[in-house]
Amino acid sequence: MKINAREFSNSEITVTYDPCICKHADNCAKQLSNVFRDSVIPWIDINGASSVQIIKQVKKCPTGALKYYLNKKEVA
């Protein structure tokens, strides 16, 4: 069964999540739990932290299951 990637957006960024490549290292949930929640659906609350904090955490994803792109040219 194919599980589609999910997208979560605010006015500045969009975070994508591909569950097919996630290894559930829990780095995201342990380090930024107000955004990456393991017991609530939807599990990503894009408004739980600043876009800069979210970007920093997404860059730490060991598998690349989490990615982001900017909706605008710059995030402060």
Short mmCIF file of C-alpha atoms in Angstrom, two decimals:
data_model
loop_
_atom_site.label_atom_id
_atom_site.label_comp_id
_atom_site.label_asym_id
_atom_site.label_seq_id
_atom_site.Cartn_x
_atom_site.Cartn_y
_atom_site.Cartn_z
CA MET A 1 0.00 0.00 0.00
CA LYS A 2 1.42 3.39 -1.03
CA ILE A 3 1.34 6.13 1.58
CA ASN A 4 1.45 9.60 0.06
CA ALA A 5 3.74 12.34 1.30
CA ARG A 6 2.02 15.02 3.34
CA GLU A 7 2.42 18.81 3.25
CA PHE A 8 2.03 21.31 6.06
CA SER A 9 2.17 25.05 5.32
CA ASN A 10 2.15 28.42 6.98
CA SER A 11 2.57 31.76 5.25
CA GLU A 12 6.38 31.37 5.04
CA ILE A 13 7.25 27.71 4.54
CA THR A 14 5.86 24.34 3.53
CA VAL A 15 7.15 21.19 5.22
CA THR A 16 6.75 17.90 3.41
CA TYR A 17 6.84 14.50 5.06
CA ASP A 18 7.39 11.24 3.21
CA PRO A 19 6.38 8.37 5.53
CA CYS A 20 7.78 5.80 3.09
CA ILE A 21 11.38 6.82 3.85
CA CYS A 22 11.01 7.86 7.50
CA LYS A 23 13.02 5.62 9.85
CA HIS A 24 11.32 7.06 12.95
CA ALA A 25 14.55 8.20 14.58
CA ASP A 26 12.37 10.60 16.62
CA ASN A 27 14.92 13.42 16.31
CA CYS A 28 12.18 15.79 15.24
CA ALA A 29 9.74 14.90 18.04
CA LYS A 30 12.41 14.90 20.75
CA GLN A 31 13.99 18.19 19.70
CA LEU A 32 10.96 20.23 18.58
CA SER A 33 7.98 18.50 20.16
CA ASN A 34 5.67 21.51 19.89
CA VAL A 35 5.78 21.06 16.09
CA PHE A 36 6.50 17.34 15.56
CA ARG A 37 4.03 15.54 17.83
CA ASP A 38 3.86 11.79 18.03
CA SER A 39 0.47 11.39 19.70
CA VAL A 40 -1.72 13.92 17.85
CA ILE A 41 -3.13 13.93 14.33
CA PRO A 42 -2.08 15.80 12.26
CA TRP A 43 1.32 15.10 13.74
CA ILE A 44 2.97 18.27 12.39
CA ASP A 45 1.74 21.57 13.84
CA ILE A 46 3.39 24.06 11.50
CA ASN A 47 2.34 26.90 13.83
CA GLY A 48 4.05 25.34 16.86
CA ALA A 49 7.33 27.23 16.37
CA SER A 50 8.91 29.87 14.18
CA SER A 51 9.69 29.01 10.58
CA VAL A 52 13.40 29.41 11.33
CA GLN A 53 13.22 26.85 14.15
CA ILE A 54 11.30 24.43 11.95
CA ILE A 55 13.81 24.79 9.10
CA LYS A 56 16.70 24.09 11.48
CA GLN A 57 14.98 20.92 12.72
CA VAL A 58 13.99 19.69 9.27
CA LYS A 59 17.64 19.98 8.19
CA LYS A 60 18.52 17.48 10.95
CA CYS A 61 16.28 14.72 9.55
CA PRO A 62 18.62 11.77 9.02
CA THR A 63 16.65 10.21 6.14
CA GLY A 64 15.35 13.24 4.25
CA ALA A 65 11.77 12.24 5.02
CA LEU A 66 11.22 15.82 6.15
CA LYS A 67 11.91 18.59 3.65
CA TYR A 68 10.88 22.21 3.37
CA TYR A 69 10.59 24.95 0.83
CA LEU A 70 10.03 28.66 1.20
CA ASN A 71 6.70 30.11 0.18
CA LYS A 72 8.32 33.54 0.04
CA LYS A 73 11.81 34.63 -0.97
CA GLU A 74 13.22 35.02 2.54
CA VAL A 75 12.53 33.93 6.09
CA ALA A 76 14.04 36.21 8.72
#
